[in-house]
Amino acid sequence: MNATTLRPRAVVRLAAAGGRSDRLRIALTASGSALATILLFLAAAVALIEPENGPYRLEVLDQSGLRPGVIISLLLLCAPLFIFVGQCSRVGAPARDRRLAMLRMAGATPGETAKVVAVETGLASAIGSASAAAIFLVGRKLVDTVHIATDSVITQIDETTTQESNVTQGFRWLPTDVALPIWVIVLLIAVVPVLATVASVLALRKVLISPFGVTRTVPTQPPTALPAALFLIGTIGLAVWSIVERALGIATSGLALRTGVAFALFLMCVIGLLMGSASLAASVGRLVASRTNQPSLLIASRRMIAAPYTSSRATASVLLAVLIGSAIQGVRANFLIGTDPTDTFYADTFTLLNGVLIVAIALSAASLLVTSSEAIVERRRTLAALVAAGTPRRTLVRSVLAETLVPIVPSIALASIAGVLAARGLTGTRTSKFDPVTGNGADVAVPIPWERVLVLGAAATAVCVALTALSLLFLRRSTSLTELRTAA
């Protein structure tokens, strides 16, 4: 086999070949690509709303000034899906690694084997994107229904007189009356497969595919303290920023400066938290390893010390969702105090944001499931050796759960605190409370929404633990003694 014999048709056949694990990988890749494509179609529909379209029941769609926020939210939801699609390439890794090694043994070049992997990912993603386009276009026709509603409208007649009247009009819940141009549809169908293929090619840069197996290079340097320092600086800065702005007299006059500094500190928190989660995992692992005599905790702590980047890669998207969600709850507490309780616009908007947040955590947790499963499969020879040496499988089960739970609890706590402090740094710790009787406002302190933040953190932790437990389905096969006779 050489570069001239491995033609595109053969590449497609080799990419589509495989067993049950390969079919599962293709199905997961196609599903993630389909969800991402549907979100892109929804964002495009919102962006192409014209004045003649509508009206819509949701004010965030009916008012043109609020639509950019909806578009940004939909695009942000695509980020964990792209991560999920990229991580799906490691599902069924042992069988595919052996298949790629056999291709190399048969004479395929490293470039040709990389082409097989790229075509496999691109085909699966293209199937998902094409299916999503069909679902979106057919679903748009099925749900394009005009609902009739009667709303009360208050008209100002003069300075002292108002008139209330009922107006009946039709409305839609979603922008199903927006027709997407053909070029937009083709572009959106192609975006996700192209990105998935490019990501798979970039991921193979650190992979050595030889006739004797597949070797991956992993970071060997220990985590540095710089990300942790960034997080501490950002968090402490947000905590004391309200005191500093009052001392400098810019609480009201320097709005642009106050917002810019608070946003910069928040960005430092985000970067420090995501990049410093590996340092946190290694530090927690060293702390637990020196103070426990439980076999499961010892295995988990040593794993966190030896491979801290695995834990950080698995939980990064979940921590980002918790951090942004906590910030949303803090902003919500500020806004609802200063608005008329009878005006449900802001309350409905934050309810919609909470729904988006739930979806984001669910999508992030899906990536965690793939990453946790990959971590079990990658160290299958080590796990099989532990079982062969007499380690009970239930001890390994507890160690895998502890490996996720021990670092995720302090990480989620830090993300929640940073999110609340960011909200208070951006919107302030005091606001004018609306009085429905006089219509005036009184300066009050903004309460910290501890209940909502605690519920968010507990829910994210529970989802992480549940999906890590689901990844244990790969543990029995990975601890089979036959893994000791196969290439790693």
XYZ file of C-alpha atoms in Angstrom:
488
model
C 0.000 0.000 0.000
C 1.328 3.457 -0.905
C 0.151 6.967 -1.573
C -1.056 6.029 -5.057
C -3.064 2.963 -4.074
C -4.979 4.465 -1.153
C -7.537 6.357 -3.205
C -10.354 8.552 -1.813
C -12.881 5.749 -2.267
C -10.704 3.413 -0.217
C -10.269 6.093 2.444
C -14.059 6.402 2.771
C -14.464 2.611 3.049
C -11.756 2.366 5.706
C -13.249 5.297 7.627
C -16.728 3.725 7.631
C -15.452 0.266 8.634
C -15.387 -0.861 12.245
C -17.238 -2.627 15.002
C -19.761 -1.642 17.652
C -17.532 0.930 19.341
C -16.805 2.569 15.976
C -20.517 2.810 15.218
C -21.075 4.349 18.665
C -18.353 6.928 17.982
C -19.919 7.833 14.637
C -23.388 8.100 16.216
C -22.162 10.370 19.016
C -20.232 12.568 16.581
C -23.267 12.856 14.314
C -25.564 13.676 17.259
C -23.280 16.409 18.585
C -22.878 17.885 15.112
C -26.639 17.839 14.589
C -27.305 19.751 17.814
C -24.616 22.313 16.984
C -26.041 22.789 13.483
C -29.568 23.307 14.813
C -28.266 25.984 17.206
C -26.500 27.681 14.285
C -29.721 27.593 12.248
C -31.639 29.159 15.152
C -29.001 31.889 15.523
C -29.176 32.608 11.792
C -32.979 32.789 11.920
C -32.837 35.324 14.755
C -30.171 37.361 12.962
C -32.246 37.527 9.740
C -35.472 38.774 11.354
C -36.795 41.686 9.316
C -39.286 44.428 10.362
C -42.046 42.670 8.408
C -41.547 39.461 10.412
C -43.290 38.758 13.688
C -44.648 39.843 16.057
C -43.232 37.367 18.572
C -44.451 36.566 22.049
C -40.935 36.620 23.506
C -39.742 40.201 23.850
C -36.114 39.140 23.392
C -37.107 38.207 19.827
C -39.607 40.991 19.218
C -37.231 43.810 20.151
C -34.321 44.239 17.760
C -32.019 45.588 20.479
C -32.256 42.345 22.445
C -31.662 39.923 19.574
C -27.841 40.148 19.645
C -27.941 38.718 23.173
C -29.993 35.756 21.923
C -27.567 35.174 19.046
C -24.546 35.300 21.366
C -26.217 32.864 23.776
C -26.916 30.378 20.976
C -23.352 30.633 19.686
C -21.960 30.147 23.190
C -24.024 26.966 23.497
C -22.227 25.660 20.416
C -18.868 25.779 22.230
C -19.454 22.751 24.521
C -20.918 20.883 21.552
C -17.770 21.453 19.503
C -15.735 20.205 22.469
C -18.016 17.158 22.698
C -17.615 16.376 18.983
C -13.849 16.654 19.295
C -13.741 14.342 22.295
C -15.943 11.735 20.622
C -12.960 10.781 18.459
C -11.560 8.873 21.467
C -14.623 6.632 21.892
C -13.635 3.063 21.089
C -9.988 4.103 20.988
C -8.374 0.654 21.560
C -10.034 -1.013 18.569
C -9.398 1.942 16.276
C -5.781 2.244 17.408
C -5.200 -1.396 16.490
C -6.913 -0.832 13.137
C -4.701 2.170 12.382
C -1.612 0.206 13.416
C -2.623 -2.579 11.025
C -2.968 -0.028 8.228
C 0.575 1.131 8.964
C 1.720 -2.489 9.010
C 0.121 -2.956 5.585
C 2.159 -0.062 4.191
C 0.020 3.041 4.741
C 1.907 6.246 5.463
C 1.226 8.360 8.579
C -0.468 10.926 6.334
C -2.804 8.309 4.915
C -3.830 7.006 8.325
C -4.437 10.586 9.483
C -6.581 11.063 6.381
C -8.673 8.033 7.369
C -9.334 9.523 10.816
C -10.165 12.945 9.360
C -12.550 11.496 6.774
C -14.270 9.387 9.443
C -14.890 12.437 11.637
C -15.913 14.591 8.679
C -18.368 11.996 7.340
C -20.035 11.468 10.711
C -20.271 15.209 11.277
C -21.636 15.783 7.757
C -24.352 13.171 8.338
C -25.344 14.934 11.557
C -25.352 18.390 9.960
C -27.407 17.269 6.951
C -29.901 15.539 9.254
C -30.128 18.680 11.420
C -30.826 20.827 8.358
C -33.668 18.529 7.315
C -35.088 18.487 10.855
C -34.905 22.276 11.116
C -36.503 22.981 7.735
C -39.299 20.451 8.243
C -39.834 21.452 11.864
C -40.040 25.121 10.896
C -43.022 24.344 8.685
C -44.707 22.137 11.274
C -44.513 24.603 14.178
C -45.166 27.753 12.144
C -48.462 28.546 13.835
C -49.953 31.977 14.517
C -51.462 32.221 17.994
C -54.120 34.771 18.905
C -53.801 36.747 22.143
C -55.511 39.743 23.685
C -53.260 42.243 25.438
C -54.159 45.376 27.387
C -52.569 48.566 26.035
C -52.417 51.811 28.027
C -52.574 54.966 25.905
C -51.502 58.377 27.274
C -54.207 60.900 26.340
C -52.824 63.907 28.216
C -50.623 64.614 31.239
C -53.216 63.357 33.729
C -55.396 60.967 31.712
C -54.667 57.487 30.403
C -56.895 55.067 28.559
C -56.691 51.283 28.730
C -57.863 49.211 25.771
C -57.663 45.586 24.692
C -55.851 44.744 21.466
C -56.154 41.333 19.791
C -53.315 40.273 17.522
C -51.579 37.203 16.220
C -48.071 36.234 17.309
C -45.496 33.493 16.952
C -43.337 31.964 19.657
C -40.295 31.419 17.413
C -39.051 33.073 14.199
C -40.525 30.326 12.042
C -41.634 32.913 9.474
C -38.006 33.754 8.620
C -36.884 32.078 5.379
C -33.165 31.335 5.295
C -31.384 31.910 1.965
C -29.989 28.863 0.227
C -26.392 30.057 0.595
C -26.869 30.426 4.360
C -28.241 26.881 4.627
C -25.325 25.437 2.631
C -22.811 27.431 4.657
C -24.242 26.326 7.998
C -24.346 22.674 6.924
C -20.654 22.867 5.985
C -19.406 24.775 9.048
C -19.568 21.991 11.636
C -18.060 19.178 9.475
C -15.203 21.448 8.385
C -14.451 22.480 11.975
C -14.672 18.868 13.167
C -12.308 17.665 10.424
C -9.796 20.436 11.118
C -9.963 19.680 14.857
C -9.283 15.976 14.239
C -6.289 16.802 12.041
C -4.881 19.188 14.657
C -5.415 16.592 17.381
C -3.324 14.080 15.430
C -0.287 16.354 15.507
C 0.661 14.913 18.904
C -0.120 11.326 17.898
C 2.479 8.881 16.567
C 0.817 6.143 14.495
C 3.302 3.322 14.012
C 2.910 -0.293 12.816
C 3.246 -1.357 16.460
C 0.635 0.904 18.005
C -0.595 4.459 18.558
C 1.306 6.673 20.994
C 0.046 9.999 22.345
C 2.297 12.636 23.794
C 0.889 14.257 26.920
C 2.087 17.304 28.857
C 4.984 16.310 31.078
C 5.541 19.665 32.799
C 3.843 20.033 36.171
C 1.127 22.704 36.415
C 2.446 26.171 37.149
C 1.230 28.592 39.803
C 0.581 31.440 37.334
C -3.079 30.534 36.589
C -3.806 30.248 40.311
C -2.232 33.681 40.829
C -4.415 35.138 38.063
C -7.521 33.665 39.671
C -6.612 35.016 43.110
C -5.857 38.483 41.752
C -9.121 38.578 39.821
C -11.221 37.243 42.703
C -9.698 39.513 45.356
C -9.923 42.465 42.978
C -13.639 41.863 42.423
C -14.204 41.445 46.169
C -12.652 44.828 47.072
C -13.555 46.727 43.893
C -16.770 48.183 45.349
C -14.739 49.637 48.250
C -12.108 51.031 45.866
C -14.634 52.672 43.562
C -16.366 54.408 46.463
C -13.004 55.585 47.815
C -12.011 56.965 44.398
C -15.413 58.518 43.794
C -16.125 56.673 40.534
C -19.132 54.684 41.736
C -21.488 56.784 39.602
C -19.376 59.145 37.488
C -16.846 56.643 36.098
C -19.250 54.026 34.753
C -17.083 53.084 31.783
C -13.949 52.783 33.934
C -15.759 50.815 36.626
C -17.256 48.364 34.129
C -13.981 47.978 32.218
C -11.920 47.197 35.308
C -14.553 44.781 36.658
C -14.710 42.993 33.296
C -10.897 42.714 33.166
C -10.842 41.218 36.669
C -13.618 38.805 35.692
C -11.629 37.741 32.612
C -8.632 37.057 34.851
C -10.873 34.854 37.016
C -12.060 32.882 33.978
C -8.555 32.327 32.589
C -7.129 31.497 35.995
C -9.921 29.074 36.853
C -9.841 27.170 33.563
C -6.058 27.022 33.286
C -5.490 26.611 37.012
C -7.856 23.692 37.548
C -4.926 21.356 36.813
C -2.904 23.010 39.585
C -5.879 22.671 41.918
C -6.290 18.978 41.059
C -2.591 18.306 41.682
C -2.625 20.248 44.976
C -5.751 18.457 46.214
C -4.210 15.139 45.175
C -1.039 15.802 47.190
C -3.121 16.893 50.182
C -5.306 13.774 50.096
C -2.396 11.391 49.407
C -0.546 12.536 52.532
C -3.566 12.202 54.836
C -5.487 9.068 53.819
C -4.996 5.341 54.085
C -8.017 4.369 51.977
C -6.907 2.427 48.858
C -9.482 4.095 46.608
C -8.483 7.607 47.709
C -4.805 6.752 47.394
C -5.289 5.566 43.812
C -7.394 8.627 42.968
C -4.978 11.099 44.578
C -1.944 9.567 42.867
C -3.824 9.748 39.581
C -4.583 13.447 40.162
C -0.909 14.094 40.836
C 0.316 12.086 37.845
C -2.284 13.340 35.334
C -3.812 16.610 36.587
C -4.592 17.764 33.049
C -7.076 14.919 32.608
C -9.271 16.215 35.431
C -8.957 19.813 34.278
C -9.837 18.912 30.683
C -12.879 16.992 31.852
C -14.311 19.734 34.073
C -13.276 22.942 32.272
C -16.550 23.462 30.403
C -18.616 22.613 33.503
C -16.688 25.142 35.597
C -17.159 27.814 32.945
C -20.929 27.183 32.918
C -21.078 27.396 36.735
C -19.019 30.597 36.789
C -21.221 32.315 34.187
C -24.370 30.963 35.854
C -23.373 32.363 39.238
C -22.685 35.725 37.609
C -26.143 35.627 36.014
C -27.761 35.010 39.414
C -25.881 37.976 40.877
C -26.965 40.280 38.037
C -30.525 39.002 38.399
C -30.619 39.968 42.078
C -29.492 43.486 41.188
C -31.929 44.011 38.326
C -35.063 42.669 40.019
C -34.651 44.994 43.009
C -34.601 48.114 40.866
C -37.511 47.262 38.553
C -41.271 47.377 38.876
C -42.506 43.998 40.222
C -45.525 44.174 37.898
C -43.213 44.369 34.867
C -42.226 40.766 34.216
C -39.860 41.521 31.331
C -36.637 41.198 33.317
C -37.910 38.226 35.315
C -38.890 36.429 32.089
C -35.535 37.281 30.512
C -33.585 35.822 33.424
C -35.843 32.753 33.389
C -34.892 32.280 29.737
C -31.218 32.695 30.643
C -31.596 30.055 33.350
C -33.012 27.698 30.741
C -30.030 28.362 28.483
C -27.763 27.752 31.472
C -29.357 24.357 32.162
C -28.798 23.350 28.547
C -25.178 24.536 28.728
C -24.485 22.480 31.864
C -26.085 19.428 30.261
C -23.946 19.817 27.137
C -20.816 20.388 29.209
C -21.600 17.298 31.263
C -21.867 15.280 28.039
C -18.269 16.231 27.288
C -17.355 15.152 30.809
C -18.863 11.719 30.134
C -16.718 11.247 27.035
C -13.581 12.508 28.786
C -14.109 10.262 31.817
C -14.684 7.260 29.592
C -11.556 8.112 27.605
C -9.498 8.344 30.808
C -10.614 4.849 31.835
C -9.847 3.392 28.414
C -6.441 5.093 28.176
C -5.169 3.473 31.367
C -6.773 0.105 30.781
C -3.473 -1.790 31.108
C -2.796 -0.171 34.482
C -6.312 -0.998 35.693
C -6.023 -4.561 34.404
C -2.688 -4.922 36.209
C -4.274 -3.714 39.475
C -7.055 -6.277 39.143
C -4.525 -8.990 38.321
C -2.598 -8.032 41.467
C -5.714 -8.533 43.610
C -7.300 -5.070 43.761
C -11.105 -5.417 43.986
C -13.046 -3.771 41.173
C -15.223 -1.912 43.714
C -12.072 -0.157 44.943
C -11.356 0.976 41.391
C -14.969 2.152 41.045
C -14.625 4.313 44.159
C -11.261 5.633 42.968
C -12.697 6.724 39.610
C -15.580 8.509 41.329
C -13.205 10.149 43.823
C -10.913 11.272 41.014
C -13.774 13.384 39.645
C -15.546 14.336 42.867
C -12.552 15.382 45.012
C -11.266 18.157 42.698
C -14.663 19.163 41.277
C -16.189 20.219 44.618
C -13.616 22.931 45.469
C -13.446 23.962 41.810
C -17.210 24.506 41.607
C -17.126 26.387 44.928
C -14.415 28.701 43.603
C -16.290 29.182 40.311
C -19.488 30.079 42.178
C -17.714 32.611 44.408
C -15.925 34.181 41.445
C -19.191 34.456 39.486
C -21.020 36.203 42.331
C -18.117 38.590 42.925
C -17.957 39.346 39.200
C -21.651 40.259 39.163
C -21.251 42.520 42.162
C -18.166 44.084 40.625
C -19.958 44.767 37.331
C -23.312 45.955 38.695
C -22.338 47.217 42.151
C -23.283 46.184 45.668
C -25.982 48.824 46.139
C -28.879 49.872 43.945
C -32.055 51.909 43.969
C -35.035 49.808 45.063
C -38.259 50.522 43.186
C -41.227 51.686 45.285
C -44.508 50.809 43.516
C -46.466 53.402 45.574
C -44.377 56.523 44.984
C -42.474 55.364 41.937
C -39.246 56.540 43.536
C -36.275 54.527 44.643
C -34.400 54.066 47.915
C -30.741 53.118 48.068
C -30.435 49.532 49.397
C -27.782 46.826 49.507
C -28.022 44.089 46.884
C -28.420 40.687 48.597
C -26.211 37.804 47.555
C -28.373 35.060 45.973
C -26.834 32.262 48.031
C -29.775 29.885 47.562
C -29.694 30.023 43.769
C -25.895 29.768 43.674
C -25.914 26.783 46.035
C -28.595 25.036 43.976
C -26.584 25.677 40.814
C -23.367 24.313 42.337
C -25.088 21.280 43.850
C -26.856 20.485 40.571
C -23.610 20.748 38.585
C -21.807 18.509 41.094
C -24.618 15.935 41.007
C -24.595 15.863 37.202
C -20.804 15.405 37.145
C -20.963 12.524 39.626
C -23.861 10.855 37.784
C -22.124 10.981 34.413
C -18.833 9.825 35.896
C -20.718 6.869 37.339
C -22.152 6.233 33.867
C -18.636 6.135 32.439
C -17.939 3.178 34.757
C -19.658 1.009 32.155
C -16.251 0.957 30.422
C -14.465 -0.174 33.574
C -15.240 -3.904 33.442
C -14.007 -4.281 29.877
C -10.953 -2.107 30.603
C -9.993 -4.268 33.584
C -10.134 -7.492 31.601
C -6.923 -9.489 31.954
C -6.745 -9.779 28.176
C -5.675 -6.098 28.093
C -2.317 -7.186 29.537
C -1.630 -9.114 26.322
C -2.508 -6.281 23.915
C -0.612 -3.193 22.867
C -1.304 -0.059 24.908
